[in-house]
mmCIF file of C-alpha atoms in Angstrom:
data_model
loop_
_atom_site.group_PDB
_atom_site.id
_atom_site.type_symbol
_atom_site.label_atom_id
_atom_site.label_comp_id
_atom_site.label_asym_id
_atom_site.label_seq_id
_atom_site.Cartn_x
_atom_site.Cartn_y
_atom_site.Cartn_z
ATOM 1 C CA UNK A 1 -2.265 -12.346 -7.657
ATOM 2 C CA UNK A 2 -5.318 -12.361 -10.120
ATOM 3 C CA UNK A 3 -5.462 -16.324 -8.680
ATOM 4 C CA UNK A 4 -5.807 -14.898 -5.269
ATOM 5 C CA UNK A 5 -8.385 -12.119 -6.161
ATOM 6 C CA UNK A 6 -10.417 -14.485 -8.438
ATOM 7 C CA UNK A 7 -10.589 -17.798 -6.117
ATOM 8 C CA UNK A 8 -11.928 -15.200 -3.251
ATOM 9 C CA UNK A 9 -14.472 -14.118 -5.065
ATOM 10 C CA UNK A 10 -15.548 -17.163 -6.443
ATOM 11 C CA UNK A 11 -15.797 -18.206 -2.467
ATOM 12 C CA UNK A 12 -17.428 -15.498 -1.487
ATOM 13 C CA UNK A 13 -20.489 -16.033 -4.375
ATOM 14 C CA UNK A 14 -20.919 -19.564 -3.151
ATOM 15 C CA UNK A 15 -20.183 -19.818 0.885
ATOM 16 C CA UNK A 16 -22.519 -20.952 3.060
ATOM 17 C CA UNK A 17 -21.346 -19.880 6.052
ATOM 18 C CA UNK A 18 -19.970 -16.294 5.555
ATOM 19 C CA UNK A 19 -22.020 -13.473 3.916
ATOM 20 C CA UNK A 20 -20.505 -10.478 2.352
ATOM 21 C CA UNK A 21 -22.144 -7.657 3.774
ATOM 22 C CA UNK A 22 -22.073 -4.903 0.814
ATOM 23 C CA UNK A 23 -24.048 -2.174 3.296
ATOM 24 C CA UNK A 24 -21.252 -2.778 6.122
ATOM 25 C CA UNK A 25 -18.719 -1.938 3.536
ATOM 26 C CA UNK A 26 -20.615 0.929 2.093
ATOM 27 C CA UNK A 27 -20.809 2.552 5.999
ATOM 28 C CA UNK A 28 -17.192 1.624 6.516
ATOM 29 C CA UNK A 29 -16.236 3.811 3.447
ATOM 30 C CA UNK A 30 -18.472 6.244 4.188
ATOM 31 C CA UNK A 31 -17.190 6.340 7.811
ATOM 32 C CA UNK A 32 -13.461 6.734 6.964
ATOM 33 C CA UNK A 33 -14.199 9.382 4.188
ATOM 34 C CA UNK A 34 -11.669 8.190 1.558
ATOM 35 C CA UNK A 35 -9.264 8.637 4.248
ATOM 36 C CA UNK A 36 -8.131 5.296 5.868
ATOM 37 C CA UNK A 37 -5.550 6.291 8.917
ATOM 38 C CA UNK A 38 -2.465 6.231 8.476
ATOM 39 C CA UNK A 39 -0.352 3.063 10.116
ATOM 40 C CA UNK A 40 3.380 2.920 9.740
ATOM 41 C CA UNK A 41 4.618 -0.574 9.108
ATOM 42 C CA UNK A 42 6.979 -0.695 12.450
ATOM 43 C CA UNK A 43 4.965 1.351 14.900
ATOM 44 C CA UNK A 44 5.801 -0.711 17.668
ATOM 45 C CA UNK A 45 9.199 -0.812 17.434
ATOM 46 C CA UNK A 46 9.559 -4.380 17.136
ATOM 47 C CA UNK A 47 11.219 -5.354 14.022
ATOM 48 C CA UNK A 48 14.794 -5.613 13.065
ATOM 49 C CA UNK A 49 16.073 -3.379 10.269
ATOM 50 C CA UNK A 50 19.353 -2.223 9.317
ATOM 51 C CA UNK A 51 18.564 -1.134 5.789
ATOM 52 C CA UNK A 52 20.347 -3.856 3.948
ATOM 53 C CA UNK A 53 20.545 -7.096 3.020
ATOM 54 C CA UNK A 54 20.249 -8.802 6.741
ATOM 55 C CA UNK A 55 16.977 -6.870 7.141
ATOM 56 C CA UNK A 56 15.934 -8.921 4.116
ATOM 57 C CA UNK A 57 16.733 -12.087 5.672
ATOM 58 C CA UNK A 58 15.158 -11.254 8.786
ATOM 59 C CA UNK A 59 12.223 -10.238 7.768
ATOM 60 C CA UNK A 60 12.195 -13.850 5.209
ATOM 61 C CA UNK A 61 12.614 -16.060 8.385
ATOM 62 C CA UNK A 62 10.384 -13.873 10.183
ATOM 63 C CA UNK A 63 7.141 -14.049 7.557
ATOM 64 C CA UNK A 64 8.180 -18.226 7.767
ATOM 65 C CA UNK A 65 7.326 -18.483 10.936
ATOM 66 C CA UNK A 66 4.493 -15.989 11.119
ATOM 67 C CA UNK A 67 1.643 -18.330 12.061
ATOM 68 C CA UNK A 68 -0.739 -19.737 14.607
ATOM 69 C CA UNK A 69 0.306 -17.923 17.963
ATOM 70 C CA UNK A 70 -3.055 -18.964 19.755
ATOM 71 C CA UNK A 71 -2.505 -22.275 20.984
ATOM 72 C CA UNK A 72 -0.842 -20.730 23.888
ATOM 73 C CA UNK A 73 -2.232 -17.497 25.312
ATOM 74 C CA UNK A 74 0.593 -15.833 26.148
ATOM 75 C CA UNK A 75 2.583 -15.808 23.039
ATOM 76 C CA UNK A 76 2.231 -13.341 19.852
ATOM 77 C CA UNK A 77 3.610 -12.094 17.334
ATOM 78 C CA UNK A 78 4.992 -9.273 18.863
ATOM 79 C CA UNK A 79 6.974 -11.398 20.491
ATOM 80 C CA UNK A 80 8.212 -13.154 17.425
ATOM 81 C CA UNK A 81 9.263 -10.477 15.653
ATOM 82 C CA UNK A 82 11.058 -8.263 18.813
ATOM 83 C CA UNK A 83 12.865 -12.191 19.622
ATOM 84 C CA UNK A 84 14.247 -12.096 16.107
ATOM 85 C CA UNK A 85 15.700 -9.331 16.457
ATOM 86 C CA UNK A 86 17.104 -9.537 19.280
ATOM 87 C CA UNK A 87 18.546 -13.248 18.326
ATOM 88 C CA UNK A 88 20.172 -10.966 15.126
ATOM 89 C CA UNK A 89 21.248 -8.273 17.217
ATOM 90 C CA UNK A 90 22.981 -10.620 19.850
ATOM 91 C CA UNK A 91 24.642 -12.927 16.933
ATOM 92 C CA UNK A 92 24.584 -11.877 13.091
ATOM 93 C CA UNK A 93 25.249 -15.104 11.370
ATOM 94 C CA UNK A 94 21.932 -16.377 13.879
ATOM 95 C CA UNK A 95 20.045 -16.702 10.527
ATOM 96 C CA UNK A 96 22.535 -17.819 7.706
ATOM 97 C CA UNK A 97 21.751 -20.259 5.929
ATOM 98 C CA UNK A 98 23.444 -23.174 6.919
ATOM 99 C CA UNK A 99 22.869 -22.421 10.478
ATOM 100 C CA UNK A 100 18.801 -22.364 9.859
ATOM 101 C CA UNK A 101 19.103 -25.686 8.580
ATOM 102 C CA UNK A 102 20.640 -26.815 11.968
ATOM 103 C CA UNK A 103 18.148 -25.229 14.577
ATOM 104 C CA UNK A 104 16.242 -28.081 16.798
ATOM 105 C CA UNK A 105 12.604 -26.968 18.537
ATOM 106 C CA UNK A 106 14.925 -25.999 22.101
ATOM 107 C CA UNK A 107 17.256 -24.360 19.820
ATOM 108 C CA UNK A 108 14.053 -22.347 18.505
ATOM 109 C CA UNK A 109 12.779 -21.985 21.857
ATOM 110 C CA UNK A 110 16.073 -20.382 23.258
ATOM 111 C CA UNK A 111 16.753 -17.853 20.099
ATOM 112 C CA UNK A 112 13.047 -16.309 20.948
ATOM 113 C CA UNK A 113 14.019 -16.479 24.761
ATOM 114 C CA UNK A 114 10.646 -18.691 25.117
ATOM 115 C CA UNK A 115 10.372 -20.617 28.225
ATOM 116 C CA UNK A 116 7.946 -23.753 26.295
ATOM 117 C CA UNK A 117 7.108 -25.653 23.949
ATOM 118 C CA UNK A 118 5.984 -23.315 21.012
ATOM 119 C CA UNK A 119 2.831 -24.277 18.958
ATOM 120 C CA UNK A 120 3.343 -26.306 16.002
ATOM 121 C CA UNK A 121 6.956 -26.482 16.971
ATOM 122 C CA UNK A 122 7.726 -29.143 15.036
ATOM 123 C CA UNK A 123 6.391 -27.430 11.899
ATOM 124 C CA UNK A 124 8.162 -24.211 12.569
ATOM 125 C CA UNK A 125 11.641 -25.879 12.946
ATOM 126 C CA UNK A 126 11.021 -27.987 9.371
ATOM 127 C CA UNK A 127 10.102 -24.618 7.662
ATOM 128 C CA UNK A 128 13.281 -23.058 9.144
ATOM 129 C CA UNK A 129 15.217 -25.899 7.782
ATOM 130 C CA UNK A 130 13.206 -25.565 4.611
ATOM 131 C CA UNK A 131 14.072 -21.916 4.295
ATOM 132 C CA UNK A 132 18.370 -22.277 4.820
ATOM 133 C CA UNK A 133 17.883 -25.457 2.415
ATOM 134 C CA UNK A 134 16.532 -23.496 -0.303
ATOM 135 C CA UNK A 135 18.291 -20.770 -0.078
ATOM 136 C CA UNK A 136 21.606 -22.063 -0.046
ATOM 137 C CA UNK A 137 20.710 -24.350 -2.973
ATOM 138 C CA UNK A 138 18.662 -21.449 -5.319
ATOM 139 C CA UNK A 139 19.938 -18.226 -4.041
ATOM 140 C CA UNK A 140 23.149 -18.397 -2.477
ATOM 141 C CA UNK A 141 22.389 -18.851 1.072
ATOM 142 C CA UNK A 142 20.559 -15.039 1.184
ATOM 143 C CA UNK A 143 16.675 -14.126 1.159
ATOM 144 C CA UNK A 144 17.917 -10.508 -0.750
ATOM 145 C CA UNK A 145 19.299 -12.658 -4.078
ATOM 146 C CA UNK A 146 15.850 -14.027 -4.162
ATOM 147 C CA UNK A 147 14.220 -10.554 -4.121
ATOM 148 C CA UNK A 148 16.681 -9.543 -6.668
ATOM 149 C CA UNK A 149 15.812 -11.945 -8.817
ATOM 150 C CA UNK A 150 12.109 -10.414 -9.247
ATOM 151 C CA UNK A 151 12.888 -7.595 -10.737
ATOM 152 C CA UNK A 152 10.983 -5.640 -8.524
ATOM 153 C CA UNK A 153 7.793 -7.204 -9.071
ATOM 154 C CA UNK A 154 5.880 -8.201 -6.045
ATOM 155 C CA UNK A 155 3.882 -10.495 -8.034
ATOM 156 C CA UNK A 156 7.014 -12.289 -9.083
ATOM 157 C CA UNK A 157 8.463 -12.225 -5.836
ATOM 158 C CA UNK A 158 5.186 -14.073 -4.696
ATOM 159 C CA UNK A 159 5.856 -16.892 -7.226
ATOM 160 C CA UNK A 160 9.529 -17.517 -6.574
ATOM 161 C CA UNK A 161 8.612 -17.523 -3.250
ATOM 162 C CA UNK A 162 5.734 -20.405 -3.813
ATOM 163 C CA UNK A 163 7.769 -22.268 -6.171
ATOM 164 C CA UNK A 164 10.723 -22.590 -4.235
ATOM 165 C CA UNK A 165 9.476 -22.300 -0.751
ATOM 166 C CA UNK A 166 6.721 -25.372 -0.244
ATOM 167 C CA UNK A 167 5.947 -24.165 2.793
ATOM 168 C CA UNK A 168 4.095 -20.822 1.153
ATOM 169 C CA UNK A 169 1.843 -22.959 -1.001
ATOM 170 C CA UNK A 170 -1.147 -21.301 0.965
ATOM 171 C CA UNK A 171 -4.456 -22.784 -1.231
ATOM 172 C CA UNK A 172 -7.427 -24.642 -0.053
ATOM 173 C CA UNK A 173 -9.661 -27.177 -2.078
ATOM 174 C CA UNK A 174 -13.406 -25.549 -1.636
ATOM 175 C CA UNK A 175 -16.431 -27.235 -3.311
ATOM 176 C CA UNK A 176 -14.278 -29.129 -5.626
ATOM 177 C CA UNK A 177 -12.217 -25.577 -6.615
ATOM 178 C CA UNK A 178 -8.463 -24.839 -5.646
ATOM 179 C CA UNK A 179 -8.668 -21.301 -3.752
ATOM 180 C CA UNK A 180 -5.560 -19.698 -3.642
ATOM 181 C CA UNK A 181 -4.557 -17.598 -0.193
ATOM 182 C CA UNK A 182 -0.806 -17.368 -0.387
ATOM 183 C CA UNK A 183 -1.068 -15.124 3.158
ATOM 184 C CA UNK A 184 2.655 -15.509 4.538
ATOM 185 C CA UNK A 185 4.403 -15.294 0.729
ATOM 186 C CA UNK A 186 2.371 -12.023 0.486
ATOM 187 C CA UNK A 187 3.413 -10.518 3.610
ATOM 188 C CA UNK A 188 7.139 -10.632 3.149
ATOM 189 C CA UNK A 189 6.285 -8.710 0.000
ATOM 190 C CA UNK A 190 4.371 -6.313 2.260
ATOM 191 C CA UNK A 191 6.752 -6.246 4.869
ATOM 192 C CA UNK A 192 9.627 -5.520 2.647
ATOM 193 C CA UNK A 193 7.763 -2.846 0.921
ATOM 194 C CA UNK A 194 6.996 -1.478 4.618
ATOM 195 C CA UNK A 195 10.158 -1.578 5.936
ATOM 196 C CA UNK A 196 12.193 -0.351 3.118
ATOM 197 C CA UNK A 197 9.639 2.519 2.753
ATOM 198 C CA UNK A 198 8.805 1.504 -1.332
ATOM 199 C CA UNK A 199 12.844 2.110 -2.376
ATOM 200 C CA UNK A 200 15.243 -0.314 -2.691
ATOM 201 C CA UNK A 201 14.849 -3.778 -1.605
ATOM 202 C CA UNK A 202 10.751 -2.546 -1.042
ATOM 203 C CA UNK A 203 10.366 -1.039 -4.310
ATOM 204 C CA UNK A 204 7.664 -2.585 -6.264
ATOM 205 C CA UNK A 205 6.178 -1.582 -9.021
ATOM 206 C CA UNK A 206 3.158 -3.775 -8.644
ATOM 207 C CA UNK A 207 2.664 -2.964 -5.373
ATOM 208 C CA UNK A 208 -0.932 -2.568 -5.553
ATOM 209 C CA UNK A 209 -1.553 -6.304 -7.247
ATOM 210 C CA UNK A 210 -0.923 -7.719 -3.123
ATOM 211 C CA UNK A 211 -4.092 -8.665 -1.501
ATOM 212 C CA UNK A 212 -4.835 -8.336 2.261
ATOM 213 C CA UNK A 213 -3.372 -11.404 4.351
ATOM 214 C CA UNK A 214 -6.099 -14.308 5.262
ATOM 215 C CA UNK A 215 -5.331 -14.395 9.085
ATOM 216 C CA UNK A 216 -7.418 -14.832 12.364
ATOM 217 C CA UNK A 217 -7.749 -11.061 12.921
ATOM 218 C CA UNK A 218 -8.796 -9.429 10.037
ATOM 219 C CA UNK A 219 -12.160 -11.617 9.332
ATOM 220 C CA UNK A 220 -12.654 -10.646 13.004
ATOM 221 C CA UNK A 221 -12.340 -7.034 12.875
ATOM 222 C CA UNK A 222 -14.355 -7.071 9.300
ATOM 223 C CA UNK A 223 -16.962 -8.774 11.361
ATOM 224 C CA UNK A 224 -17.309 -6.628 14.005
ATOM 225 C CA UNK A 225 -17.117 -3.595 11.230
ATOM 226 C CA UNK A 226 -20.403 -5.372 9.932
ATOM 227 C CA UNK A 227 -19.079 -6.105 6.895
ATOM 228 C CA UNK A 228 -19.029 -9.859 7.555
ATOM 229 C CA UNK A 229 -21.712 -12.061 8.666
ATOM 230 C CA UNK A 230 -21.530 -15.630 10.153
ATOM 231 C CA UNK A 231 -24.101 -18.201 10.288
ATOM 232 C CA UNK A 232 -25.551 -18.932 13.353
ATOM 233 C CA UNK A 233 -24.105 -22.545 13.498
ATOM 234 C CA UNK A 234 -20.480 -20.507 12.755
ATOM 235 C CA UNK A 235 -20.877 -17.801 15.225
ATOM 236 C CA UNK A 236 -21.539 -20.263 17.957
ATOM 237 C CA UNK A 237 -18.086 -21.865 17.280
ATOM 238 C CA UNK A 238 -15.995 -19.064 17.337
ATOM 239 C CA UNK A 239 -17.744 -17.830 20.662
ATOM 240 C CA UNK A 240 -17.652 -21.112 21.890
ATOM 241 C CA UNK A 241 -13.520 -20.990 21.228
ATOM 242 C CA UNK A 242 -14.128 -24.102 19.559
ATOM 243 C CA UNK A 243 -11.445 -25.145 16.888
ATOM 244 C CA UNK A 244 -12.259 -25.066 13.025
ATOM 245 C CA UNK A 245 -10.231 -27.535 10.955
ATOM 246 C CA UNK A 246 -7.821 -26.196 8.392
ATOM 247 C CA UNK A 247 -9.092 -26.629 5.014
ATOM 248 C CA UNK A 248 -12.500 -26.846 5.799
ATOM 249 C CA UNK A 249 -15.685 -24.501 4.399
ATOM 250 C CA UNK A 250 -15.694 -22.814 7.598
ATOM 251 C CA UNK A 251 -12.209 -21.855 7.720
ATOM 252 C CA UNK A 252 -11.637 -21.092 3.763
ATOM 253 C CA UNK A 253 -14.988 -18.890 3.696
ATOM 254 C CA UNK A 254 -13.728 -17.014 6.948
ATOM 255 C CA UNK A 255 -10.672 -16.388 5.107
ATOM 256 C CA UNK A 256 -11.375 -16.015 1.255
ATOM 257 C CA UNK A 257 -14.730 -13.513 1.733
ATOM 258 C CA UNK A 258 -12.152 -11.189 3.917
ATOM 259 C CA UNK A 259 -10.090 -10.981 0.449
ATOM 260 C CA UNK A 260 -12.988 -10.484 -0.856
ATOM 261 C CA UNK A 261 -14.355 -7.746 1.278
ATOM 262 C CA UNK A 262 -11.143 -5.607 1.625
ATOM 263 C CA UNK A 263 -11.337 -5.547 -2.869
ATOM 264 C CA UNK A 264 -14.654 -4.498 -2.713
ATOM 265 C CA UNK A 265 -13.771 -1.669 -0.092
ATOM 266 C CA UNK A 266 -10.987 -0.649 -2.438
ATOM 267 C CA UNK A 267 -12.946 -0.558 -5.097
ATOM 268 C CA UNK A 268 -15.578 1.396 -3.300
ATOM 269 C CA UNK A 269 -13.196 3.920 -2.135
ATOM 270 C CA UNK A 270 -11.630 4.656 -5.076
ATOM 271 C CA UNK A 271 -15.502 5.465 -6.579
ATOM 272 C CA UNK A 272 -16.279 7.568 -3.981
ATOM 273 C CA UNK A 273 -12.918 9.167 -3.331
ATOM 274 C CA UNK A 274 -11.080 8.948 -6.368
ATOM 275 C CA UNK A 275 -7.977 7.736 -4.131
ATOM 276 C CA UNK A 276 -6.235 4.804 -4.899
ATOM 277 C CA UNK A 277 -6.221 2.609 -1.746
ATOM 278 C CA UNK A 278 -3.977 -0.176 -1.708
ATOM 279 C CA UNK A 279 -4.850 -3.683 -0.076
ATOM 280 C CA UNK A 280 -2.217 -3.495 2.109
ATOM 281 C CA UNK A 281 -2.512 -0.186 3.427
ATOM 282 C CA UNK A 282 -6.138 -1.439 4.569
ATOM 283 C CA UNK A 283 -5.266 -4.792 6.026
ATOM 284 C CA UNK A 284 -2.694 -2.824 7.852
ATOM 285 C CA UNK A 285 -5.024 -0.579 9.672
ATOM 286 C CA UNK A 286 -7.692 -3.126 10.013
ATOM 287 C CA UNK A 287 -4.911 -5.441 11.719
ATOM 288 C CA UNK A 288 -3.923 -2.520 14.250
ATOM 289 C CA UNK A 289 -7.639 -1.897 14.683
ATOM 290 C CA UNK A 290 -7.591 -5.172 15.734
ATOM 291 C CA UNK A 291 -4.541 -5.988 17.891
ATOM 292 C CA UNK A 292 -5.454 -2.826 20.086
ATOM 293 C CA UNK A 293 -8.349 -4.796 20.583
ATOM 294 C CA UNK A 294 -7.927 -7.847 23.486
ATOM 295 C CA UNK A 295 -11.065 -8.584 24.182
ATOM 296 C CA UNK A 296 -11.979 -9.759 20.082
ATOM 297 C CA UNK A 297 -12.646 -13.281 19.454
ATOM 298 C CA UNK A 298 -10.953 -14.895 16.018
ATOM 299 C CA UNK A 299 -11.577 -18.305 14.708
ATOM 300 C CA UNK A 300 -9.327 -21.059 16.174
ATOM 301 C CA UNK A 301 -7.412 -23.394 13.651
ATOM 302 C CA UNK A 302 -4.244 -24.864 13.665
ATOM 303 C CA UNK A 303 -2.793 -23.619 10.401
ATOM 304 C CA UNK A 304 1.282 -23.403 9.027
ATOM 305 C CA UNK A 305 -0.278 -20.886 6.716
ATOM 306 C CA UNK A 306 -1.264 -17.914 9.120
#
């Protein structure tokens, strides 16, 4: 993750159109105290667990489709994750690996009981098929060999993942430098970690080398926190709901300066606290912060990546 952490920061010392605020983060920390709150991983209720091995596959296929909800209004991830699960509990073999290799986009549609076209549909049904393909051929047809195979490094994990699963390769080209995101390879680490409560198929003992996750709503709620600033020419285009293209300086600042940011509250924390905050502990409450929040406006791209 030291790519991740070091990429970001070499982003955030040359953007032009995101600033690094480092008097929003100081009144952030000083603000929560030391004391972020507390968010439990599933407190909606919406994920599928069962404490075992199936859990681990859900939550794999899950984090693979984990991306660009906006496209249509009505549609997020809540209702992802809750249609999973409900696919799973209805029919148990719904994500083995053969049969993931076999979904079509009304196929897709029908599992999440979703009544059109989803966005990127096309892209989501090729990374399903990507998923079953590899695992079958790697890691015998289940998500839970390939965590095994880490030895319980979430760092590790991270790199199987990347290696095996193109799909993951999360990285930008910025200024003539390869920035390195890896959002949706990171979040399965997080995820499993969350779910399993830190024991068994969530136990980590590199837990704190996982950055936040580069997404729409996290640069948004850092923004409104103060903590990020936006060129004028860049706030205009997010208010405007006008689309940013993937890849470009816009869209690679947005999300590479919010890695950024959450280290340097971390870091800040842990100086004025002397608690040990992890990354994902943040990005979790900053995420609820901003979920609970309808009425913020994100940046618009149409991304496989987050």
């Amino acid at each position: 993750m030291d790519d991740v952490r070091e990429t970001s920061a070499w982003v955030a010392t040359h953007s032009s159109h995101v600033l690094v605020d480092s008097s929003g983060i100081e009144k952030v920390v000083e603000n929560i105290q030391g004391s972020i709150p507390k968010v439990e991983w599933d407190y909606e209720g919406i994920h599928y667990f069962d404490n075992g091995p199936l859990s681990v596959q859900y939550l794999f296929v899950l984090d693979a489709l984990n991306f660009c909800f906006w496209p249509d209004k009505d549609l997020n991830y809540d209702h992802l994750a809750s249609g999973l699960k409900a696919a799973l509990q209805n029919d148990k073999s719904a994500f083995d690996a053969d049969r993931l290799q076999k979904y079509t986009g009304p196929e897709l549609r029908e599992l999440l009981k979703w009544p059109r076209p989803l966005p990127l549909e096309d892209e989501r049904v090729r990374l399903l098929h990507e998923v079953g393909f590899e695992l079958e051929r790697n890691f015998g047809g289940k998500a839970s060999n390939l965590v095994e195979s880490c030895g319980k490094s979430a760092a590790k994990l991270v790199a199987l993942v990347t290696r095996h699963f193109a799909g993951f390769r999360d990285h930008s080209v910025y200024k003539g430098h390869q920035v390195f995101l890896y959002k949706r390879a990171q979040i399965f680490v997080a995820d499993l970690w969350g779910a399993f409560k830190g024991q068994g198929y969530g136990e980590f003992y590199d837990i704190g080398s996982i950055t936040m996750f580069a997404d729409y709503v996290v640069p948004a709620v850092l923004e409104q926190l103060g903590v990020l600033k936006y060129s004028s020419r860049l706030a205009n285009i997010i208010e405007t709901n006008n689309e940013i293209s993937s890849g470009s300086e816009e869209e690679v600042e947005l999300r590479a300066c919010s890695v950024y940011a959450v280290e340097k509250m971390k870091e800040l924390i842990r100086i004025k606290s002397g608690k040990q905050v992890l990354s994902v502990e943040l990005d979790l409450w900053l995420w609820s912060v901003g979920v609970q929040c309808p009425a913020l406006q994100h940046h618009r791209t149409l991304s496989i990546y987050y």
